[in-house]
PDB file of C-alpha atoms in Angstrom:
ATOM      1  CA  UNK A  15      -0.012   0.029  -0.173  1.00 96.00           C
ATOM      2  CA  UNK A  16       1.070   3.647  -0.792  1.00 96.00           C
ATOM      3  CA  UNK A  17       2.961   5.220   2.219  1.00 96.00           C
ATOM      4  CA  UNK A  18       2.019   8.063   4.213  1.00 97.00           C
ATOM      5  CA  UNK A  19       4.018  11.135   2.900  1.00 97.00           C
ATOM      6  CA  UNK A  20       4.200   9.845  -0.517  1.00 97.00           C
ATOM      7  CA  UNK A  21       2.956  12.005  -3.568  1.00 97.00           C
ATOM      8  CA  UNK A  22      -0.142  10.438  -4.843  1.00 97.00           C
ATOM      9  CA  UNK A  23      -0.281   9.002  -8.562  1.00 97.00           C
ATOM     10  CA  UNK A  24      -2.737  11.110 -10.502  1.00 95.00           C
ATOM     11  CA  UNK A  25      -6.068   9.373 -11.777  1.00 95.00           C
ATOM     12  CA  UNK A  26      -8.846  10.254 -14.029  1.00 95.00           C
ATOM     13  CA  UNK A  27     -11.933   8.087 -13.765  1.00 93.00           C
ATOM     14  CA  UNK A  28     -15.550   8.167 -14.601  1.00 90.00           C
ATOM     15  CA  UNK A  29     -18.270   8.659 -11.986  1.00 85.00           C
ATOM     16  CA  UNK A  30     -21.659   7.313 -11.891  1.00 80.00           C
ATOM     17  CA  UNK A  31     -22.952  10.210 -13.882  1.00 76.00           C
ATOM     18  CA  UNK A  32     -20.405   9.913 -16.663  1.00 81.00           C
ATOM     19  CA  UNK A  33     -18.390  12.665 -15.466  1.00 82.00           C
ATOM     20  CA  UNK A  34     -14.568  12.538 -15.543  1.00 90.00           C
ATOM     21  CA  UNK A  35     -13.065  13.156 -12.189  1.00 91.00           C
ATOM     22  CA  UNK A  36      -9.235  13.725 -11.982  1.00 95.00           C
ATOM     23  CA  UNK A  37      -7.093  14.329  -8.866  1.00 95.00           C
ATOM     24  CA  UNK A  38      -5.120  17.107 -10.670  1.00 95.00           C
ATOM     25  CA  UNK A  39      -8.369  19.070 -10.553  1.00 92.00           C
ATOM     26  CA  UNK A  40      -8.628  18.782  -6.859  1.00 92.00           C
ATOM     27  CA  UNK A  41      -5.213  19.924  -6.064  1.00 93.00           C
ATOM     28  CA  UNK A  42      -5.278  23.298  -4.293  1.00 91.00           C
ATOM     29  CA  UNK A  43      -9.079  23.273  -3.909  1.00 89.00           C
ATOM     30  CA  UNK A  44      -9.937  20.217  -1.534  1.00 90.00           C
ATOM     31  CA  UNK A  45      -8.678  17.248   0.009  1.00 94.00           C
ATOM     32  CA  UNK A  46      -9.527  13.883  -1.621  1.00 94.00           C
ATOM     33  CA  UNK A  47     -10.771  10.651   0.314  1.00 94.00           C
ATOM     34  CA  UNK A  48     -10.770   7.481  -1.530  1.00 95.00           C
ATOM     35  CA  UNK A  49     -12.971   4.907  -0.292  1.00 94.00           C
ATOM     36  CA  UNK A  50     -12.296   1.562  -2.198  1.00 94.00           C
ATOM     37  CA  UNK A  51     -15.126  -0.940  -2.147  1.00 91.00           C
ATOM     38  CA  UNK A  52     -14.532  -4.539  -3.124  1.00 89.00           C
ATOM     39  CA  UNK A  53     -18.104  -4.705  -4.404  1.00 82.00           C
ATOM     40  CA  UNK A  54     -21.059  -2.207  -5.022  1.00 74.00           C
ATOM     41  CA  UNK A  55     -23.870  -2.440  -2.804  1.00 68.00           C
ATOM     42  CA  UNK A  56     -21.846  -3.181   0.257  1.00 71.00           C
ATOM     43  CA  UNK A  57     -21.703  -1.093   3.466  1.00 69.00           C
ATOM     44  CA  UNK A  58     -19.034   1.211   4.781  1.00 65.00           C
TER      45      UNK A  58
ATOM     46  CA  UNK B  10     -20.214   2.505 -14.027  1.00 59.00           C
ATOM     47  CA  UNK B  11     -23.811   1.188 -14.804  1.00 64.00           C
ATOM     48  CA  UNK B  12     -23.588  -0.754 -11.426  1.00 71.00           C
ATOM     49  CA  UNK B  13     -22.492   2.436  -9.718  1.00 74.00           C
ATOM     50  CA  UNK B  14     -25.393   4.328 -11.166  1.00 71.00           C
ATOM     51  CA  UNK B  15     -27.835   1.714  -9.917  1.00 71.00           C
ATOM     52  CA  UNK B  16     -26.200   2.083  -6.468  1.00 71.00           C
ATOM     53  CA  UNK B  17     -26.428   5.709  -6.433  1.00 73.00           C
ATOM     54  CA  UNK B  18     -29.930   5.456  -7.460  1.00 67.00           C
ATOM     55  CA  UNK B  19     -30.684   2.871  -4.561  1.00 69.00           C
ATOM     56  CA  UNK B  20     -29.259   5.398  -2.246  1.00 70.00           C
ATOM     57  CA  UNK B  21     -31.362   7.982  -3.331  1.00 66.00           C
ATOM     58  CA  UNK B  22     -28.522   9.976  -5.051  1.00 67.00           C
ATOM     59  CA  UNK B  23     -25.420  10.933  -3.638  1.00 73.00           C
ATOM     60  CA  UNK B  24     -23.433  14.085  -3.669  1.00 71.00           C
ATOM     61  CA  UNK B  25     -19.911  12.572  -4.039  1.00 79.00           C
ATOM     62  CA  UNK B  26     -18.869  11.037  -7.198  1.00 83.00           C
ATOM     63  CA  UNK B  27     -18.940   7.117  -7.316  1.00 85.00           C
ATOM     64  CA  UNK B  28     -15.775   6.336  -9.422  1.00 90.00           C
ATOM     65  CA  UNK B  29     -15.474   3.231 -11.427  1.00 90.00           C
ATOM     66  CA  UNK B  30     -11.968   1.774 -11.441  1.00 88.00           C
ATOM     67  CA  UNK B  31     -13.200  -0.826 -14.100  1.00 78.00           C
ATOM     68  CA  UNK B  32     -11.336  -0.658 -17.247  1.00 74.00           C
ATOM     69  CA  UNK B  33      -8.360  -1.419 -17.168  1.00 79.00           C
ATOM     70  CA  UNK B  34      -9.874  -3.503 -13.891  1.00 84.00           C
ATOM     71  CA  UNK B  35      -8.513  -1.995 -10.813  1.00 89.00           C
ATOM     72  CA  UNK B  36      -5.869   0.284 -12.521  1.00 93.00           C
ATOM     73  CA  UNK B  37      -5.889   2.992  -9.894  1.00 95.00           C
ATOM     74  CA  UNK B  38      -6.269   0.637  -7.101  1.00 95.00           C
ATOM     75  CA  UNK B  39      -3.069  -1.075  -8.234  1.00 95.00           C
ATOM     76  CA  UNK B  40      -1.291   2.255  -8.420  1.00 95.00           C
ATOM     77  CA  UNK B  41      -2.077   2.839  -4.901  1.00 96.00           C
ATOM     78  CA  UNK B  42      -1.284  -0.935  -3.816  1.00 96.00           C
ATOM     79  CA  UNK B  43      -4.911  -1.696  -2.655  1.00 96.00           C
ATOM     80  CA  UNK B  44      -5.758  -4.076  -5.309  1.00 94.00           C
ATOM     81  CA  UNK B  45      -6.026  -7.650  -4.244  1.00 93.00           C
ATOM     82  CA  UNK B  46      -4.408  -9.495  -7.160  1.00 91.00           C
ATOM     83  CA  UNK B  47      -5.442 -13.262  -6.203  1.00 91.00           C
ATOM     84  CA  UNK B  48      -9.191 -12.390  -5.337  1.00 91.00           C
ATOM     85  CA  UNK B  49      -9.564 -10.057  -8.311  1.00 89.00           C
ATOM     86  CA  UNK B  50     -11.192  -7.427  -6.142  1.00 90.00           C
ATOM     87  CA  UNK B  51      -9.999  -4.155  -4.644  1.00 92.00           C
ATOM     88  CA  UNK B  52      -9.398  -4.166  -0.879  1.00 94.00           C
ATOM     89  CA  UNK B  53     -11.822  -2.105   1.502  1.00 95.00           C
ATOM     90  CA  UNK B  54      -9.096   0.502   1.882  1.00 95.00           C
ATOM     91  CA  UNK B  55      -9.284   4.069   2.454  1.00 96.00           C
ATOM     92  CA  UNK B  56      -6.697   6.671   1.187  1.00 96.00           C
ATOM     93  CA  UNK B  57      -6.734  10.422   2.189  1.00 96.00           C
ATOM     94  CA  UNK B  58      -4.873  12.617  -0.157  1.00 96.00           C
ATOM     95  CA  UNK B  59      -4.253  16.329   0.914  1.00 96.00           C
ATOM     96  CA  UNK B  60      -5.025  19.310  -1.144  1.00 95.00           C
ATOM     97  CA  UNK B  61      -1.422  19.265  -2.016  1.00 95.00           C
ATOM     98  CA  UNK B  62      -1.362  15.768  -3.627  1.00 96.00           C
ATOM     99  CA  UNK B  63       0.402  14.065  -0.647  1.00 97.00           C
ATOM    100  CA  UNK B  64      -0.989  10.976   1.033  1.00 97.00           C
ATOM    101  CA  UNK B  65      -2.066  11.549   4.513  1.00 96.00           C
ATOM    102  CA  UNK B  66      -3.553   8.355   5.580  1.00 96.00           C
ATOM    103  CA  UNK B  67      -3.733   4.961   3.919  1.00 96.00           C
ATOM    104  CA  UNK B  68      -5.336   1.803   5.667  1.00 96.00           C
ATOM    105  CA  UNK B  69      -7.427  -1.189   4.803  1.00 95.00           C
ATOM    106  CA  UNK B  70     -10.079  -2.901   6.901  1.00 95.00           C
ATOM    107  CA  UNK B  71      -9.844  -6.151   4.815  1.00 94.00           C
ATOM    108  CA  UNK B  72     -12.925  -6.760   2.382  1.00 92.00           C
ATOM    109  CA  UNK B  73     -15.011  -8.179   4.939  1.00 92.00           C
ATOM    110  CA  UNK B  74     -14.281  -5.583   7.697  1.00 93.00           C
ATOM    111  CA  UNK B  75     -16.207  -2.108   8.312  1.00 92.00           C
ATOM    112  CA  UNK B  76     -14.643   1.344   8.138  1.00 93.00           C
ATOM    113  CA  UNK B  77     -14.823   3.461  11.267  1.00 93.00           C
ATOM    114  CA  UNK B  78     -16.511   6.446   9.630  1.00 90.00           C
ATOM    115  CA  UNK B  79     -16.584   8.739  12.783  1.00 93.00           C
ATOM    116  CA  UNK B  80     -12.668   8.329  13.050  1.00 94.00           C
ATOM    117  CA  UNK B  81     -12.254   9.121   9.369  1.00 93.00           C
ATOM    118  CA  UNK B  82     -14.296  12.319   9.867  1.00 92.00           C
ATOM    119  CA  UNK B  83     -12.201  13.454  12.866  1.00 94.00           C
ATOM    120  CA  UNK B  84      -9.053  12.898  10.862  1.00 94.00           C
ATOM    121  CA  UNK B  85     -10.428  14.769   7.794  1.00 92.00           C
ATOM    122  CA  UNK B  86     -11.077  17.747  10.130  1.00 92.00           C
ATOM    123  CA  UNK B  87      -7.790  17.495  11.576  1.00 93.00           C
ATOM    124  CA  UNK B  88      -5.919  17.579   8.281  1.00 92.00           C
ATOM    125  CA  UNK B  89      -8.432  20.363   7.007  1.00 91.00           C
ATOM    126  CA  UNK B  90      -7.425  22.597  10.036  1.00 92.00           C
ATOM    127  CA  UNK B  91      -3.787  22.777   8.576  1.00 89.00           C
ATOM    128  CA  UNK B  92      -5.174  24.148   5.420  1.00 92.00           C
ATOM    129  CA  UNK B  93      -6.638  27.465   4.311  1.00 89.00           C
ATOM    130  CA  UNK B  94      -8.780  26.249   1.297  1.00 88.00           C
ATOM    131  CA  UNK B  95     -11.550  28.158  -0.629  1.00 82.00           C
ATOM    132  CA  UNK B  96     -14.854  27.819   1.079  1.00 76.00           C
ATOM    133  CA  UNK B  97     -16.918  24.980   0.119  1.00 69.00           C
ATOM    134  CA  UNK B  98     -20.165  26.303  -1.342  1.00 68.00           C
ATOM    135  CA  UNK B  99     -23.012  23.850  -2.554  1.00 68.00           C
ATOM    136  CA  UNK B 100     -24.195  25.544  -5.773  1.00 70.00           C
ATOM    137  CA  UNK B 101     -27.195  24.275  -7.558  1.00 76.00           C
ATOM    138  CA  UNK B 102     -28.851  24.917 -11.014  1.00 80.00           C
ATOM    139  CA  UNK B 103     -32.210  24.325  -9.570  1.00 86.00           C
ATOM    140  CA  UNK B 104     -35.047  26.741 -10.339  1.00 85.00           C
ATOM    141  CA  UNK B 105     -36.378  28.724  -7.497  1.00 84.00           C
ATOM    142  CA  UNK B 106     -39.813  27.139  -7.722  1.00 88.00           C
ATOM    143  CA  UNK B 107     -38.709  23.683  -6.978  1.00 94.00           C
ATOM    144  CA  UNK B 108     -40.686  21.636  -4.143  1.00 96.00           C
ATOM    145  CA  UNK B 109     -40.926  18.156  -3.127  1.00 97.00           C
ATOM    146  CA  UNK B 110     -44.206  16.544  -2.330  1.00 98.00           C
ATOM    147  CA  UNK B 111     -44.147  13.275  -0.278  1.00 97.00           C
ATOM    148  CA  UNK B 112     -46.503  10.973   1.833  1.00 97.00           C
ATOM    149  CA  UNK B 113     -46.364   9.136   4.827  1.00 96.00           C
ATOM    150  CA  UNK B 114     -45.159   5.256   4.901  1.00 95.00           C
ATOM    151  CA  UNK B 115     -44.118   5.537   1.620  1.00 94.00           C
ATOM    152  CA  UNK B 116     -40.690   4.051   0.584  1.00 91.00           C
ATOM    153  CA  UNK B 117     -40.541   5.950  -2.700  1.00 92.00           C
ATOM    154  CA  UNK B 118     -41.244   9.143  -0.787  1.00 94.00           C
ATOM    155  CA  UNK B 119     -38.399   8.154   1.588  1.00 91.00           C
ATOM    156  CA  UNK B 120     -35.819   7.713  -1.288  1.00 87.00           C
ATOM    157  CA  UNK B 121     -36.844  11.164  -2.786  1.00 90.00           C
ATOM    158  CA  UNK B 122     -36.117  12.745   0.857  1.00 92.00           C
ATOM    159  CA  UNK B 123     -32.871  10.761   0.918  1.00 87.00           C
ATOM    160  CA  UNK B 124     -31.873  12.500  -2.416  1.00 86.00           C
ATOM    161  CA  UNK B 125     -32.743  15.853  -0.858  1.00 89.00           C
ATOM    162  CA  UNK B 126     -30.863  15.215   2.313  1.00 86.00           C
ATOM    163  CA  UNK B 127     -27.681  13.673   0.588  1.00 82.00           C
ATOM    164  CA  UNK B 128     -27.364  16.463  -1.986  1.00 83.00           C
ATOM    165  CA  UNK B 129     -27.621  19.004   0.976  1.00 82.00           C
ATOM    166  CA  UNK B 130     -30.598  20.512  -0.947  1.00 86.00           C
ATOM    167  CA  UNK B 131     -32.645  23.219   0.921  1.00 86.00           C
ATOM    168  CA  UNK B 132     -35.748  22.768  -1.285  1.00 91.00           C
ATOM    169  CA  UNK B 133     -39.324  22.723   0.531  1.00 95.00           C
ATOM    170  CA  UNK B 134     -41.050  19.559   1.464  1.00 97.00           C
ATOM    171  CA  UNK B 135     -44.686  19.395   1.697  1.00 98.00           C
ATOM    172  CA  UNK B 136     -46.534  16.302   3.147  1.00 98.00           C
ATOM    173  CA  UNK B 137     -49.847  15.477   1.251  1.00 97.00           C
ATOM    174  CA  UNK B 138     -50.676  13.013   3.971  1.00 97.00           C
ATOM    175  CA  UNK B 139     -51.348  15.878   6.475  1.00 97.00           C
ATOM    176  CA  UNK B 140     -51.645  19.031   4.218  1.00 97.00           C
ATOM    177  CA  UNK B 141     -54.989  19.038   1.937  1.00 97.00           C
ATOM    178  CA  UNK B 142     -54.055  22.429   0.495  1.00 97.00           C
ATOM    179  CA  UNK B 143     -50.854  21.002  -0.931  1.00 97.00           C
ATOM    180  CA  UNK B 144     -52.354  17.881  -1.911  1.00 97.00           C
ATOM    181  CA  UNK B 145     -55.069  20.000  -3.983  1.00 97.00           C
ATOM    182  CA  UNK B 146     -52.304  22.201  -5.233  1.00 96.00           C
ATOM    183  CA  UNK B 147     -50.341  19.092  -6.420  1.00 97.00           C
ATOM    184  CA  UNK B 148     -53.290  17.655  -8.037  1.00 97.00           C
ATOM    185  CA  UNK B 149     -54.012  20.730  -9.838  1.00 96.00           C
ATOM    186  CA  UNK B 150     -50.514  21.103 -11.224  1.00 95.00           C
ATOM    187  CA  UNK B 151     -49.633  17.615 -12.332  1.00 95.00           C
ATOM    188  CA  UNK B 152     -52.950  16.054 -12.696  1.00 96.00           C
ATOM    189  CA  UNK B 153     -52.506  13.597  -9.948  1.00 95.00           C
ATOM    190  CA  UNK B 154     -52.392  13.731  -6.135  1.00 95.00           C
ATOM    191  CA  UNK B 155     -49.820  10.962  -6.108  1.00 96.00           C
ATOM    192  CA  UNK B 156     -46.591  11.369  -4.155  1.00 96.00           C
ATOM    193  CA  UNK B 157     -43.618  11.672  -4.261  1.00 96.00           C
ATOM    194  CA  UNK B 158     -43.646  14.354  -6.859  1.00 98.00           C
ATOM    195  CA  UNK B 159     -41.189  16.980  -7.750  1.00 97.00           C
ATOM    196  CA  UNK B 160     -42.488  20.096  -8.845  1.00 96.00           C
ATOM    197  CA  UNK B 161     -40.253  22.246 -11.084  1.00 94.00           C
ATOM    198  CA  UNK B 162     -42.106  25.307 -12.155  1.00 89.00           C
ATOM    199  CA  UNK B 163     -45.296  24.159 -13.878  1.00 88.00           C
ATOM    200  CA  UNK B 164     -44.236  20.472 -14.520  1.00 93.00           C
ATOM    201  CA  UNK B 165     -44.281  17.713 -12.021  1.00 97.00           C
ATOM    202  CA  UNK B 166     -42.503  14.283 -12.178  1.00 96.00           C
ATOM    203  CA  UNK B 167     -43.815  11.509 -10.127  1.00 96.00           C
ATOM    204  CA  UNK B 168     -41.015   8.905 -10.454  1.00 90.00           C
ATOM    205  CA  UNK B 169     -38.665   8.469  -7.502  1.00 87.00           C
ATOM    206  CA  UNK B 170     -35.757   7.498  -9.649  1.00 83.00           C
ATOM    207  CA  UNK B 171     -36.304  10.223 -12.062  1.00 87.00           C
ATOM    208  CA  UNK B 172     -36.575  12.917  -9.066  1.00 90.00           C
ATOM    209  CA  UNK B 173     -33.157  11.457  -7.706  1.00 84.00           C
ATOM    210  CA  UNK B 174     -31.590  11.800 -11.141  1.00 82.00           C
ATOM    211  CA  UNK B 175     -32.908  15.232 -11.625  1.00 87.00           C
ATOM    212  CA  UNK B 176     -31.719  16.575  -8.350  1.00 87.00           C
ATOM    213  CA  UNK B 177     -28.350  15.061  -8.731  1.00 81.00           C
ATOM    214  CA  UNK B 178     -27.813  16.390 -12.111  1.00 81.00           C
ATOM    215  CA  UNK B 179     -28.627  19.955 -10.978  1.00 83.00           C
ATOM    216  CA  UNK B 180     -26.617  19.815  -7.999  1.00 78.00           C
ATOM    217  CA  UNK B 181     -23.092  21.237  -8.422  1.00 66.00           C
ATOM    218  CA  UNK B 182     -21.361  19.911  -5.475  1.00 60.00           C
ATOM    219  CA  UNK B 183     -18.452  18.696  -7.464  1.00 59.00           C
TER     220      UNK B 183
END
């Protein structure tokens, strides 16, 4: 797993509405919390 | 993406993007070291990247585990305190005369209310189970007193999935 203190690798993915979301666009504006799910429809 | 769209609809619309790391499968998860190669699934991992692009937290609770959301909220608040970021404003492109009509003991009404709550929308809610005046108003506007219903100007939509989608698409959280 990536280590705390490392630079996060960039990504660009489509969301559930078809919008493209890029990490680059968040820099300087907001923090990014990535919650990975093994499967959709599963709880927290 | 289609599965995520269905999931988002089942939740009644959500204000955060549900990203699909589908093709090539798990590529972003792999780049962060949270893809479980043998099982072919992504770990139930959490990674917090600050506004400067630095990883501030990375952990897994294993696929069968459960995240401690309260602890994550506290962590986010703690990191946010170190930053002076532009104020977060929820903008919407909803017209001013939008209103949601619901009724008691109705699952579809509840879904529509979830969408309103999840998207942080401050639109008026009328309960036609107790408010005869609003019930009559809904009937005269849309032709039916059926709820849930979303009034947008002179038009009324009655399907909860359609209501959720409309609210999500007019909500500029991101």
